[in-house]
Short mmCIF file of C-alpha atoms and ligand atoms in Angstrom, two decimals:
data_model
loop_
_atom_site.label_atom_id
_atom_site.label_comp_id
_atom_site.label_asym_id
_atom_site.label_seq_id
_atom_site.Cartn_x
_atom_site.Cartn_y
_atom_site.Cartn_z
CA UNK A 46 32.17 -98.90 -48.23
CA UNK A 47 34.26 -98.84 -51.67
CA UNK A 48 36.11 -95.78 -52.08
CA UNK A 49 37.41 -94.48 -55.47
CA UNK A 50 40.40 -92.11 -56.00
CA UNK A 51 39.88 -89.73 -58.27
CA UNK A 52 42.80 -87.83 -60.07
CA UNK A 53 43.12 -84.48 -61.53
CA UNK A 54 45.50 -83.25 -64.13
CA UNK A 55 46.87 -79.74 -63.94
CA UNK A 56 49.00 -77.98 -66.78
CA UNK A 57 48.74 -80.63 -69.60
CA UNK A 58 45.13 -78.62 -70.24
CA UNK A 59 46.94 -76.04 -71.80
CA UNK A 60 48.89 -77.85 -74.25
CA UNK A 61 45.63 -77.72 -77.00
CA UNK A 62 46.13 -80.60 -79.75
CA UNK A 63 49.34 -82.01 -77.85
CA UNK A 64 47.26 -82.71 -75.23
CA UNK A 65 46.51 -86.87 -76.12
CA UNK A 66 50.07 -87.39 -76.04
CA UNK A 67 50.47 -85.97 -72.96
CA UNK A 68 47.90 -87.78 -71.43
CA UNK A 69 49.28 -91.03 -72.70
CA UNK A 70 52.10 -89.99 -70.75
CA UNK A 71 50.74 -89.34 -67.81
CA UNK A 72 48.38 -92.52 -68.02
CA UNK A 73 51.85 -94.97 -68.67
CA UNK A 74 53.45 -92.66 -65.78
CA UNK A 75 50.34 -93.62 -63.31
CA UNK A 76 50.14 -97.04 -64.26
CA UNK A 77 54.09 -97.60 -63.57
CA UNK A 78 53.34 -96.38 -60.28
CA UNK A 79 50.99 -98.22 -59.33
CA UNK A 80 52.44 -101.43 -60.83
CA UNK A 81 51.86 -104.21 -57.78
CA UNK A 82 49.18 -102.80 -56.34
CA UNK A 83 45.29 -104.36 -57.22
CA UNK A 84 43.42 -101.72 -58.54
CA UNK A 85 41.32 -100.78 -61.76
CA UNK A 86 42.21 -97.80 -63.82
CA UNK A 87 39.80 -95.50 -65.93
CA UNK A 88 38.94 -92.40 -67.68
CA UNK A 89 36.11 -90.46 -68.37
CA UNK A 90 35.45 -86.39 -68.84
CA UNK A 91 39.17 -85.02 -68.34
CA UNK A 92 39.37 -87.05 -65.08
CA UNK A 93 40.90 -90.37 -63.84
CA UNK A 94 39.60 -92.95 -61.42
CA UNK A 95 41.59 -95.77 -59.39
CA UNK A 96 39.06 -98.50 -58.02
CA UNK A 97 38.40 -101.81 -57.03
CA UNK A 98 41.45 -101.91 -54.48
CA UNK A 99 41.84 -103.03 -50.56
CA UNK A 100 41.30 -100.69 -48.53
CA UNK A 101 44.60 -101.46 -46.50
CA UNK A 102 46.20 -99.96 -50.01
CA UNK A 103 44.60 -96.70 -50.28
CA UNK A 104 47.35 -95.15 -48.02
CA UNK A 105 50.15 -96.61 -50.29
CA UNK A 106 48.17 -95.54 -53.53
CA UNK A 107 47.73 -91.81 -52.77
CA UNK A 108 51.52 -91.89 -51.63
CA UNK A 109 52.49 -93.00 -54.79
CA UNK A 110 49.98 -90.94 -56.67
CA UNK A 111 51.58 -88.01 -55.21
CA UNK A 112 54.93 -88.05 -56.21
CA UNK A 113 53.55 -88.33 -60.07
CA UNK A 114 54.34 -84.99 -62.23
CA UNK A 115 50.94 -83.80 -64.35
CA UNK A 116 48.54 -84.88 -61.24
CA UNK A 117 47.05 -81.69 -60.07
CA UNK A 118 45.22 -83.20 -57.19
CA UNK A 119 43.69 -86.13 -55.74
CA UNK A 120 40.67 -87.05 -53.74
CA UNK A 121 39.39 -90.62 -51.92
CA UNK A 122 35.98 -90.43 -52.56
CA UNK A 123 33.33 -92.75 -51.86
CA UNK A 124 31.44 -94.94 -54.53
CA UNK A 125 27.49 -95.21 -53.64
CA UNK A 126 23.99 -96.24 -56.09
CA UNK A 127 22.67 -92.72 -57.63
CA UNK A 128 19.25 -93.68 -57.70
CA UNK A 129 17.61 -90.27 -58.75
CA UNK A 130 13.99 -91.69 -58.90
CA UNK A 131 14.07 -92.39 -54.69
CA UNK A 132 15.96 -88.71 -54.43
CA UNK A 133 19.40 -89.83 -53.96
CA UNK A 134 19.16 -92.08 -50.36
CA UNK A 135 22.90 -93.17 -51.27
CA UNK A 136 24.11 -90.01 -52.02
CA UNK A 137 22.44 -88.14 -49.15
CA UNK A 138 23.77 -90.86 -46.75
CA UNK A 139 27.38 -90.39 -47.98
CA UNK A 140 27.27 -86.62 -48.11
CA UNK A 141 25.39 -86.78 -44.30
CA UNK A 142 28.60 -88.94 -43.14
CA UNK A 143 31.08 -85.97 -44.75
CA UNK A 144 29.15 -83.21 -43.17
CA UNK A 145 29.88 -84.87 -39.99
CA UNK A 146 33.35 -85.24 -39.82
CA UNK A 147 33.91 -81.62 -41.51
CA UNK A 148 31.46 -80.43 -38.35
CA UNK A 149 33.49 -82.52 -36.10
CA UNK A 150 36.53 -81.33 -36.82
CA UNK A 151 36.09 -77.96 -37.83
CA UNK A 152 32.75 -76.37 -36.72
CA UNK A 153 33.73 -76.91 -33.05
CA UNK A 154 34.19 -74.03 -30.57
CA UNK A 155 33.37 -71.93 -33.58
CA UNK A 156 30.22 -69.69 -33.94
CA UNK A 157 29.96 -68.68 -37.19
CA UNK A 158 29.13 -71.22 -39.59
CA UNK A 159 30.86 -72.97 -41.90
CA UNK A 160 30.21 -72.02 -45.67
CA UNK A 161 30.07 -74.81 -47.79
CA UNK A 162 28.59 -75.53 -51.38
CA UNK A 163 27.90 -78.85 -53.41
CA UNK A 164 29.16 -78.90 -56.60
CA UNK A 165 27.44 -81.43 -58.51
CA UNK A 166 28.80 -83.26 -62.24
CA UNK A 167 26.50 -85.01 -64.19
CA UNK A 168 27.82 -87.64 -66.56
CA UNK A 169 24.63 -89.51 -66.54
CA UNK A 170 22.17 -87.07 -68.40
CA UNK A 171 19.00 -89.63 -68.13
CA UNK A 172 18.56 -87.73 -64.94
CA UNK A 173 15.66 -84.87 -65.77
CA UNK A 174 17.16 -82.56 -63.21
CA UNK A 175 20.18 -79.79 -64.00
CA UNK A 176 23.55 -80.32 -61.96
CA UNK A 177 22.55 -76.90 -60.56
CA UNK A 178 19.22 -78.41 -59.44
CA UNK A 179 20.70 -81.67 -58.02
CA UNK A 180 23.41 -79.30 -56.01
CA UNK A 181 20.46 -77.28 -54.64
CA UNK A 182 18.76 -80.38 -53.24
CA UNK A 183 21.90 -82.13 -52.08
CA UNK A 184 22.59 -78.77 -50.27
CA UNK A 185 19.48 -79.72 -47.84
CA UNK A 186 21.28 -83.04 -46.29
CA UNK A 187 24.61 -80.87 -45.53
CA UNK A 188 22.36 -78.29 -43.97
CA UNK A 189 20.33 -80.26 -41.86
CA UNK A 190 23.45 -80.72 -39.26
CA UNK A 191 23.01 -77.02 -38.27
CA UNK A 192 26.34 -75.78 -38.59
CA UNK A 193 26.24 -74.98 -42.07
CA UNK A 194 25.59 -71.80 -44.59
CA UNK A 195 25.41 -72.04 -48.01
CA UNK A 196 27.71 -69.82 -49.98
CA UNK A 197 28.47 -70.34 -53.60
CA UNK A 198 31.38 -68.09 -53.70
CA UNK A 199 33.27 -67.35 -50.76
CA UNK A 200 33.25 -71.29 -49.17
CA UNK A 201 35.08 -72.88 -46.60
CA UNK A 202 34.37 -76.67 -47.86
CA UNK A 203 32.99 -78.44 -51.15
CA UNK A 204 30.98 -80.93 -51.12
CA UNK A 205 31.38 -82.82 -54.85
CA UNK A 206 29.44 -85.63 -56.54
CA UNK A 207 30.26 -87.08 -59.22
CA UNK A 208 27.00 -88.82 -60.65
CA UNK A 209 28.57 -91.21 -63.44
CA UNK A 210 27.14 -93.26 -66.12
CA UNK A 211 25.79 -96.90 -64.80
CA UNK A 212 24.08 -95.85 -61.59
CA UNK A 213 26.71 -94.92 -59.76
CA UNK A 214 28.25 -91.51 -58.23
CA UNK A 215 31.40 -90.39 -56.39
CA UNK A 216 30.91 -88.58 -53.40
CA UNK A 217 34.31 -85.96 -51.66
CA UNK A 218 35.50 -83.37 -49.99
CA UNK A 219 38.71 -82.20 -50.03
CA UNK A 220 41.80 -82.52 -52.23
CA UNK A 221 44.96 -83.71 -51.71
CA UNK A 222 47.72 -81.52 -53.65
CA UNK A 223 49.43 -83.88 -56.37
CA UNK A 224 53.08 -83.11 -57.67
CA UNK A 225 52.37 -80.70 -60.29
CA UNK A 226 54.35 -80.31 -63.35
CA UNK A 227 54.28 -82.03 -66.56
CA UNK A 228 54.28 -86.33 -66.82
CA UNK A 229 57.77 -87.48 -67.26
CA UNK A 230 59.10 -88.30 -70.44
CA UNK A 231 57.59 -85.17 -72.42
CA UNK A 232 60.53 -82.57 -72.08
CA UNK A 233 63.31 -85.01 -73.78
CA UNK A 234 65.79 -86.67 -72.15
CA UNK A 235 69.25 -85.30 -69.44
CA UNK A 236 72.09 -86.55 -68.22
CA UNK A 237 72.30 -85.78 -64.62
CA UNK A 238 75.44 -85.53 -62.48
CA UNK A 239 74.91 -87.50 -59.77
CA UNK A 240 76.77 -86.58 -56.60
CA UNK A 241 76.05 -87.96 -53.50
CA UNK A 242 75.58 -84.89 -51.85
CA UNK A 243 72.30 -83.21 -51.19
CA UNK A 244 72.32 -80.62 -54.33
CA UNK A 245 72.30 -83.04 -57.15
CA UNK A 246 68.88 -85.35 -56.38
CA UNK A 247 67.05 -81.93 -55.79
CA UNK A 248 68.30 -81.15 -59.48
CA UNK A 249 66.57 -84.64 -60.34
CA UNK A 250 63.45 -83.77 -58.99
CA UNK A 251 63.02 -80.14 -60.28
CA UNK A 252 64.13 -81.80 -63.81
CA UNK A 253 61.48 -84.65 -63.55
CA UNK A 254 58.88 -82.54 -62.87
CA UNK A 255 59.50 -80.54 -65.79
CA UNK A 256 59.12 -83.58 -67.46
CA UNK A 257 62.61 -84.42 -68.08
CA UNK A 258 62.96 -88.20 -68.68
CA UNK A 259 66.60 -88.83 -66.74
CA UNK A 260 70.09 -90.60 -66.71
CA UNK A 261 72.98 -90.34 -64.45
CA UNK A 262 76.45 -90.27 -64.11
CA UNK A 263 78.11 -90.53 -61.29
CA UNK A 264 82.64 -89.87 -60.94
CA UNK A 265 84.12 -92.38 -57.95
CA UNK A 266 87.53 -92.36 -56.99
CA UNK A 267 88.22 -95.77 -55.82
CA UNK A 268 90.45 -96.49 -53.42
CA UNK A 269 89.89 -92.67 -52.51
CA UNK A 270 86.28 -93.35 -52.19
CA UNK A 271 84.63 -95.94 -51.06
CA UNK A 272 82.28 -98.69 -52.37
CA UNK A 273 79.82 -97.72 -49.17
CA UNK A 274 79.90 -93.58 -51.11
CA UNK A 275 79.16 -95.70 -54.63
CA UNK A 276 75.50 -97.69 -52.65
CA UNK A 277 74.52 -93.98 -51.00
CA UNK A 278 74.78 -92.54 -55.13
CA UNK A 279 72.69 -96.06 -56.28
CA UNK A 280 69.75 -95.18 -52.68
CA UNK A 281 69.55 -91.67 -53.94
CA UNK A 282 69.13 -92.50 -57.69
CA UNK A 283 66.42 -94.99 -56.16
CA UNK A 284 64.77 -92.47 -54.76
CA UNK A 285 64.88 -90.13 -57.44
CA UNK A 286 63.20 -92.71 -59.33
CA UNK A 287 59.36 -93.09 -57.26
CA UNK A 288 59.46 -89.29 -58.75
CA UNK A 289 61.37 -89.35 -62.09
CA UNK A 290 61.10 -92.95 -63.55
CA UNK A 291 63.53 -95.04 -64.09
CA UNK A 292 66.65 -93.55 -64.56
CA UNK A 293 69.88 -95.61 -65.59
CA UNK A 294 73.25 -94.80 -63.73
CA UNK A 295 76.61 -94.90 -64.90
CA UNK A 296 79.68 -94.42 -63.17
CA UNK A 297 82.60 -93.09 -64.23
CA UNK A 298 86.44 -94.14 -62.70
CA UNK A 299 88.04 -90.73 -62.02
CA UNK A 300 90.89 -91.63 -60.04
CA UNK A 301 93.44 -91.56 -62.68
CA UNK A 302 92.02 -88.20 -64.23
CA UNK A 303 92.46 -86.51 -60.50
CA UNK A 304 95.50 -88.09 -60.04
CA UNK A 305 96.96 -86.54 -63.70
CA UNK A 306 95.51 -83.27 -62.75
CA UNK A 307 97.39 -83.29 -58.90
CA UNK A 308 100.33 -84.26 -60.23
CA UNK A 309 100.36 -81.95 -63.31
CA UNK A 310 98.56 -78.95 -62.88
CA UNK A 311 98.59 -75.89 -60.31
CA UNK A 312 96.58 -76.17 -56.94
CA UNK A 313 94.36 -73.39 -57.40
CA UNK A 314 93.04 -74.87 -60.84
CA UNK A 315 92.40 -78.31 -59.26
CA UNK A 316 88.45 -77.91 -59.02
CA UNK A 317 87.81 -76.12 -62.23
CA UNK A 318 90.14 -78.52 -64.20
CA UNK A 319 88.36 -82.16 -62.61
CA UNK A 320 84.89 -80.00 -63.43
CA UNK A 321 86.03 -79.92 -67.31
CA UNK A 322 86.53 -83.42 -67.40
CA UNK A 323 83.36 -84.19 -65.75
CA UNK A 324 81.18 -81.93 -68.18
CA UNK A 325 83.15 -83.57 -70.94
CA UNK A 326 82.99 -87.11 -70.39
CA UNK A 327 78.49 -86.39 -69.37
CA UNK A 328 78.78 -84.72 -72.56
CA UNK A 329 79.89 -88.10 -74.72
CA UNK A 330 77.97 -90.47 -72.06
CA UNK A 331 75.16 -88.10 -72.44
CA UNK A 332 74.66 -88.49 -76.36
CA UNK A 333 75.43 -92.37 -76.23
CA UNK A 334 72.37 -92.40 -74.25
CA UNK A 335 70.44 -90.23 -76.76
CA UNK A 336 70.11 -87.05 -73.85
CA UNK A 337 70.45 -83.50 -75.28
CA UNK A 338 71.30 -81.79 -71.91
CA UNK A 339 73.38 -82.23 -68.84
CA UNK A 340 71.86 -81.55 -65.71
CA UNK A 341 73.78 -80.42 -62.38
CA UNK A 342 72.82 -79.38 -59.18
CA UNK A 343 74.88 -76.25 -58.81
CA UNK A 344 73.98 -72.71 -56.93
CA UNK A 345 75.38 -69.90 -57.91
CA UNK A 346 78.17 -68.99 -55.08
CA UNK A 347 77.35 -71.81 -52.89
CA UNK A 348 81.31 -72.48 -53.26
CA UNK A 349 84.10 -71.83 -54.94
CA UNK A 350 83.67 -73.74 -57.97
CA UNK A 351 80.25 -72.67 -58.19
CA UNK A 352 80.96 -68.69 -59.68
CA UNK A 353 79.74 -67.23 -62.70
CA UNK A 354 84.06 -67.15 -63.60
CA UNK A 355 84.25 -71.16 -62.81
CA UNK A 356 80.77 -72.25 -64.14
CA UNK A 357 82.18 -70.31 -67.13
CA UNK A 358 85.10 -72.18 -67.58
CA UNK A 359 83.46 -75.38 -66.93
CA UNK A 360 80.70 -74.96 -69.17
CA UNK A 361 83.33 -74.18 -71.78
CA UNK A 362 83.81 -77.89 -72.16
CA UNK A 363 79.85 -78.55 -72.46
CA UNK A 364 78.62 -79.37 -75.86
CA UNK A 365 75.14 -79.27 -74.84
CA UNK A 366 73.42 -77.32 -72.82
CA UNK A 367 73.94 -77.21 -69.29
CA UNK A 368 70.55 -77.07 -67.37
CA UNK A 369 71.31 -75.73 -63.46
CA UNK A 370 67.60 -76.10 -61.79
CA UNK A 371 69.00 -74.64 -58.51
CA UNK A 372 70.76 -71.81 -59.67
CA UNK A 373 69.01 -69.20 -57.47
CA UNK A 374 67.89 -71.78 -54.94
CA UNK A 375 69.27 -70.94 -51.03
CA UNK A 376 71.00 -74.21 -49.63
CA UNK A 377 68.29 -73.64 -46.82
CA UNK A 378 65.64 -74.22 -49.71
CA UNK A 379 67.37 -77.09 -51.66
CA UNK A 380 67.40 -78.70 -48.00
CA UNK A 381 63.54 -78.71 -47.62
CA UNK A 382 63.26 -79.65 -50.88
CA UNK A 383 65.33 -82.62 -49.91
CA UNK A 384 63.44 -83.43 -46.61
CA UNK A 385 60.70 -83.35 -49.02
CA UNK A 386 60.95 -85.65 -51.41
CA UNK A 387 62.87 -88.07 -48.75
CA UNK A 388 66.77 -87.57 -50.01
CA UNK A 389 68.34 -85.81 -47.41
CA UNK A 390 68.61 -88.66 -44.79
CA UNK A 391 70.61 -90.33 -46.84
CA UNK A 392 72.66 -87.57 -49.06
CA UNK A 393 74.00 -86.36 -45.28
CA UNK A 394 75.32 -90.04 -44.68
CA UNK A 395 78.95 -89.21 -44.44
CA UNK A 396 80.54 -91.43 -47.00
CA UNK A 397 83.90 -88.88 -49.47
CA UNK A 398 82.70 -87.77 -52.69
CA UNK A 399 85.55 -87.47 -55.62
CA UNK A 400 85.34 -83.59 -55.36
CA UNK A 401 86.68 -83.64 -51.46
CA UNK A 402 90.01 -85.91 -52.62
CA UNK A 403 92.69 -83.85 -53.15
CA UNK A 404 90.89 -80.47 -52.29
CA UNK A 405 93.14 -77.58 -52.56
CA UNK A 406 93.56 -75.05 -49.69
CA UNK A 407 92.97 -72.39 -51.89
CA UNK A 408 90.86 -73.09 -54.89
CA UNK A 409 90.47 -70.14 -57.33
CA UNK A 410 87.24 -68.17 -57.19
CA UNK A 411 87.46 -66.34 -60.05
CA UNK A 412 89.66 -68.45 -62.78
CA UNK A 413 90.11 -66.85 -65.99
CA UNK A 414 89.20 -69.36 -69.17
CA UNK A 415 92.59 -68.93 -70.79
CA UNK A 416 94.48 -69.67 -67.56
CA UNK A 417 92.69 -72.79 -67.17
CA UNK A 418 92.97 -74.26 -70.43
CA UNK A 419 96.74 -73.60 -70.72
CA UNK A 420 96.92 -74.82 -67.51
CA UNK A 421 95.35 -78.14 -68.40
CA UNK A 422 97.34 -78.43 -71.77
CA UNK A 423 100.13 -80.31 -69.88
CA UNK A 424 97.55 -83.08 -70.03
CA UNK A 425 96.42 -85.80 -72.64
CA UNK A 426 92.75 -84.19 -71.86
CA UNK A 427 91.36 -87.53 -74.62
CA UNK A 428 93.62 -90.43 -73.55
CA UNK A 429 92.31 -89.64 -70.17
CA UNK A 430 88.81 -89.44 -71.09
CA UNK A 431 88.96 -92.61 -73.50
CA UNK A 432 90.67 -94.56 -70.37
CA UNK A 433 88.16 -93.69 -68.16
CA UNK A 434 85.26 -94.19 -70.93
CA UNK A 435 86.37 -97.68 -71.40
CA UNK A 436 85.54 -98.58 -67.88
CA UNK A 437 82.61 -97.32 -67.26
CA UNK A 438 79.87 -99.31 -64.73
CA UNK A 439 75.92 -99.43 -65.17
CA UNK A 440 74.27 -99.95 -61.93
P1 ATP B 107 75.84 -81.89 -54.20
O1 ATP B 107 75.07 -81.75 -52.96
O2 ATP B 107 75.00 -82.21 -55.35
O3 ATP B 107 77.03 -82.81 -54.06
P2 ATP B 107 77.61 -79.78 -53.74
O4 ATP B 107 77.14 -78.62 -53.03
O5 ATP B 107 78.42 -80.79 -53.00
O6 ATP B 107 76.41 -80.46 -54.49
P3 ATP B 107 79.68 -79.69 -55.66
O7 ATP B 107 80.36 -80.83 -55.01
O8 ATP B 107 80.44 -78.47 -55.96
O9 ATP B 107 78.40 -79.19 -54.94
O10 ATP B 107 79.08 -80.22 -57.01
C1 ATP B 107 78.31 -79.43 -57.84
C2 ATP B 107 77.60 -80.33 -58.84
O11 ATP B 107 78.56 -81.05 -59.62
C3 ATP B 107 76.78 -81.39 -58.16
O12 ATP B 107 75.49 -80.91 -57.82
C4 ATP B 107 76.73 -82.46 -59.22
O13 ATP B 107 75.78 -82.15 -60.21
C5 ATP B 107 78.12 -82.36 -59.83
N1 ATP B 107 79.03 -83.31 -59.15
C6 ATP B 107 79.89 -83.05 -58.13
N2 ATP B 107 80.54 -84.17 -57.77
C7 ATP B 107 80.11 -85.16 -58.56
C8 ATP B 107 80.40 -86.57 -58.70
N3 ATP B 107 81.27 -87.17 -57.91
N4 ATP B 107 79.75 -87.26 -59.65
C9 ATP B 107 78.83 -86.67 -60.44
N5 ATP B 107 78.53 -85.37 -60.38
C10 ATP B 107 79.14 -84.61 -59.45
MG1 MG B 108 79.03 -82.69 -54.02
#
């Protein structure tokens, strides 16, 4: 039997005369995905269709289907002969074989029956009947295995067919949810701050599905750190990218910069200070790249350095905007998000991040702005950034 996936887009509807460009987006996004894997791609009336590939790959296709922003949903659906003139034999088979398994598996033990309704699309309009009329008839073969009402309105299954041009119609049941959110690449362009902690890819993904088109920097303290922390950053930006594309990474040397700030500045302003210097240096990284935003994945109060007073003083140093997708988020909720989308196995590996060297006993919850900066005017704030700019590492 040759199946067919057929893909749905969601919010890029809305968007009126933007909406070709979005849909080139979304195509370019799908094909990436799929790159590898045999299979035909086409379009026709506001939907998409992924055929001619071995069945052994439909598993792998709707996984990587699903973690594409703009699909709404997603259905396997089978690909039979319409033949209207001999009342639909194909069809009727195909929709017989569906009403079985739906009875099978739901209609048992149960005594009211299941309401269902077929919901017919006509592309091929040779056909003298009315989508309305085919659905009616259709309606008989789900029907006829007795555990079945019609109901047009309040229904516990669909039955859809698709009857496309060239004699041939699509045949499904149910949906499988897609990502949601808009294709990647049509909300400009962020530098993330890649930790390797489980915060920062959630921050990725919430981004990406905004349609934020992504590259990341990541601060490693070397000999502090160690190369095994540096490969967990490079598996979590490759995971990142089956959901936000490809997304370069950059890493910054920060050692020196902490060591300055230890040796020069008070305790309590450690955090904030090494936090300036990170939103600065994303900041100059950020428009080499050509990105107009940093991206971070902090939550307001989840620690210390995460208050309105230190995100404050921070952000101070930003000269772009400073997008926070998990502001509000719990840590309980950035977690699922994390088992989710398949980072948290790895972002709970226990390799040091820069941010635990040289952690202060008593970091200040509530620093003031003009503390801070005269406390960090002992230092040579730009011949420690262009240092640490010169040696910067794509991996
Ligand atoms: P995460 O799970 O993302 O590490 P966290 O709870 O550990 O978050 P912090 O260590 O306070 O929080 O970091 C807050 C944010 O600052 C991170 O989400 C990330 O965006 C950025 N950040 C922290 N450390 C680094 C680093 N070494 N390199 C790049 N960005 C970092
Ligand atoms: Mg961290």
């Amino acid at each position: 039997m040759e199946k067919v996936v057929v893909i749905r887009f969601g919010e890029i509807f809305l968007k009126g005369k933007n909406r070709d460009y979005f849909e080139s987006l979304l195509i370019r996004n799908i094909k990436h995905a799929l790159k590898g894997v045999q299979h035909t791609f086409s379009r026709s009336q506001g939907r998409y269709f992924v055929e001619n590939f071995l069945p052994d790959d439909e598993t792998e296709i709707i996984d990587r289907l699903q973690k594409v922003f703009g699909i709404h949903s997603l259905s396997v659906a089978e690909k039979v002969a319409t033949r209207a003139d001999e009342d639909f034999p194909e069809i009727r088979a195909s929709l017989a074989d569906c009403a079985q398994k739906i009875a099978s598996e739901r209609a048992a033990g149960k005594t009211d029956k299941l309401k269902f309704r077929v919901t017919v699309k006509r592309a091929d309009k040779s056909i003298p009947m009315t989508s309305a009329e085919i659905a009616a008839a259709l309606g008989g073969t789900v029907l006829q295995k007795g555990v079945f009402k019609v109901n047009l309105n309040d229904f516990d299954c669909e039955f859809k067919v698709d009857i496309r041009e060239n004699g041939f119609s699509f045949v499904y049941t149910d949906a499988v949810a897609g990502a949601g959110g808009l294709p990647v690449g049509c909300s400009g362009r962020g530098m993330l701050l890649l930790s390797g902690g489980i915060d920062s890819p959630v921050a990725a993904y919430m981004m990406a599905k905004r349609g934020m088109t992504l590259c990341a920097v990541h601060f490693s303290s070397p000999p502090y750190t160690s190369e095994r922390a540096k490969e967990k950053v490079v598996e979590l930006r490759n995971i990142a990218e089956k959901y936000a594309g490809e997304i370069r990474l950059f890493v910054v040397p920060f050692t020196d910069i902490q060591l300055a700030i230890h040796r020069e500045c008070p305790s309590n302003f450690m955090i904030t200070i090494m936090r300036r210097f990170m939103m600065r240096i994303a900041c100059r990284l950020a428009e080499k790249y050509d990105c107009s935003a940093l991206v971070t994945g902090e939550s307001l109060g989840q620690v210390a350095s995460q208050t309105v007073e230190s995100m404050t003083c921070t952000g101070a140093t930003a000269t772009l905007p400073v997008f926070r997708p998990l502001i509000a988020f719990d840590k309980d909720e950035i977690m699922a998000v994390a088992k989710k989308i398949g980072t948290y196995e790895t972002s709970i590996l226990p390799y040091e991040d820069c941010c635990t060297v040289f952690l202060p006993k008593a970091p200040a919850i509530k620093p003031h702005l003009k503390a801070v900066e005269k406390a960090e005017s002992v230092l040579d704030v730009e011949g420690l950034i262009a240092a640490a700019m010169e040696n910067i590492e794509e991996l």
